[in-house]
CSV table of C-alpha atoms in Angstrom, one decimal:
chain,number,residue,atom,x,y,z
I,1,UNK,CA,46.6,-121.0,-5.7
I,2,UNK,CA,48.3,-117.9,-4.4
I,3,UNK,CA,49.2,-115.1,-6.8
I,4,UNK,CA,51.1,-111.9,-6.3
I,5,UNK,CA,48.7,-109.0,-5.9
I,6,UNK,CA,49.6,-105.7,-7.6
I,7,UNK,CA,48.2,-102.2,-6.9
I,8,UNK,CA,49.4,-100.5,-10.1
I,9,UNK,CA,47.1,-100.7,-13.1
I,10,UNK,CA,48.3,-102.0,-16.4
I,11,UNK,CA,49.1,-99.7,-19.3
I,12,UNK,CA,46.8,-100.1,-22.3
I,13,UNK,CA,47.2,-98.7,-25.8
I,14,UNK,CA,45.4,-99.2,-29.2
I,15,UNK,CA,48.0,-99.9,-31.9
I,16,UNK,CA,47.4,-101.0,-35.5
I,17,UNK,CA,43.9,-102.4,-34.7
I,18,UNK,CA,45.1,-104.3,-31.6
I,19,UNK,CA,44.9,-103.5,-27.9
I,20,UNK,CA,48.3,-103.9,-26.2
I,21,UNK,CA,48.4,-104.5,-22.5
I,22,UNK,CA,51.6,-104.0,-20.6
I,23,UNK,CA,51.4,-104.8,-16.9
I,24,UNK,CA,53.3,-105.9,-13.9
I,25,UNK,CA,55.4,-109.1,-13.7
I,26,UNK,CA,56.2,-108.9,-17.4
I,27,UNK,CA,52.6,-109.1,-18.6
I,28,UNK,CA,52.7,-108.1,-22.3
I,29,UNK,CA,49.7,-109.2,-24.4
I,30,UNK,CA,48.1,-108.1,-27.7
I,31,UNK,CA,44.3,-108.6,-28.0
I,32,UNK,CA,41.8,-108.1,-30.8
I,33,UNK,CA,39.3,-105.4,-30.1
I,34,UNK,CA,36.6,-108.0,-29.4
I,35,UNK,CA,38.8,-109.9,-27.0
I,36,UNK,CA,39.8,-106.7,-25.3
I,37,UNK,CA,36.2,-105.6,-24.9
I,38,UNK,CA,35.2,-109.0,-23.4
I,39,UNK,CA,38.3,-108.9,-21.1
I,40,UNK,CA,37.3,-105.4,-20.0
I,41,UNK,CA,33.8,-106.6,-19.2
I,42,UNK,CA,35.1,-109.5,-17.2
I,43,UNK,CA,37.5,-107.3,-15.3
I,44,UNK,CA,34.8,-104.8,-14.4
I,45,UNK,CA,32.5,-107.6,-13.2
I,46,UNK,CA,35.1,-109.3,-11.1
I,47,UNK,CA,36.5,-106.1,-9.8
I,48,UNK,CA,33.1,-105.1,-8.5
I,49,UNK,CA,32.7,-108.5,-6.9
I,50,UNK,CA,36.2,-108.3,-5.3
I,51,UNK,CA,35.4,-104.8,-4.0
I,52,UNK,CA,32.3,-106.1,-2.3
I,53,UNK,CA,34.2,-109.0,-0.7
I,54,UNK,CA,36.8,-106.5,0.6
I,55,UNK,CA,34.1,-104.3,2.1
I,56,UNK,CA,32.4,-107.3,3.7
I,57,UNK,CA,35.7,-108.5,5.2
I,58,UNK,CA,36.4,-105.0,6.6
I,59,UNK,CA,32.9,-104.9,8.1
I,60,UNK,CA,33.4,-108.3,9.6
I,61,UNK,CA,36.7,-107.2,11.2
I,62,UNK,CA,35.1,-104.1,12.6
I,63,UNK,CA,32.3,-106.0,14.3
I,64,UNK,CA,34.4,-108.8,15.8
I,65,UNK,CA,34.9,-108.6,19.5
I,66,UNK,CA,38.3,-107.4,20.7
I,67,UNK,CA,40.5,-109.9,22.4
């Protein structure tokens, strides 16, 4: 499953007891505070994992023999 990858963060505001997320590709969602907190935790965990994968891939590329 290939998804478009964006490098611009989403805009997030608290409004009337909800958390509104406005992001790329027409993402527009309203979350309860609890759902937003859990989403934030999941984003942080997975972002750390992805950053580690990216570092590992870069190190692999740097140590591969040149053709």
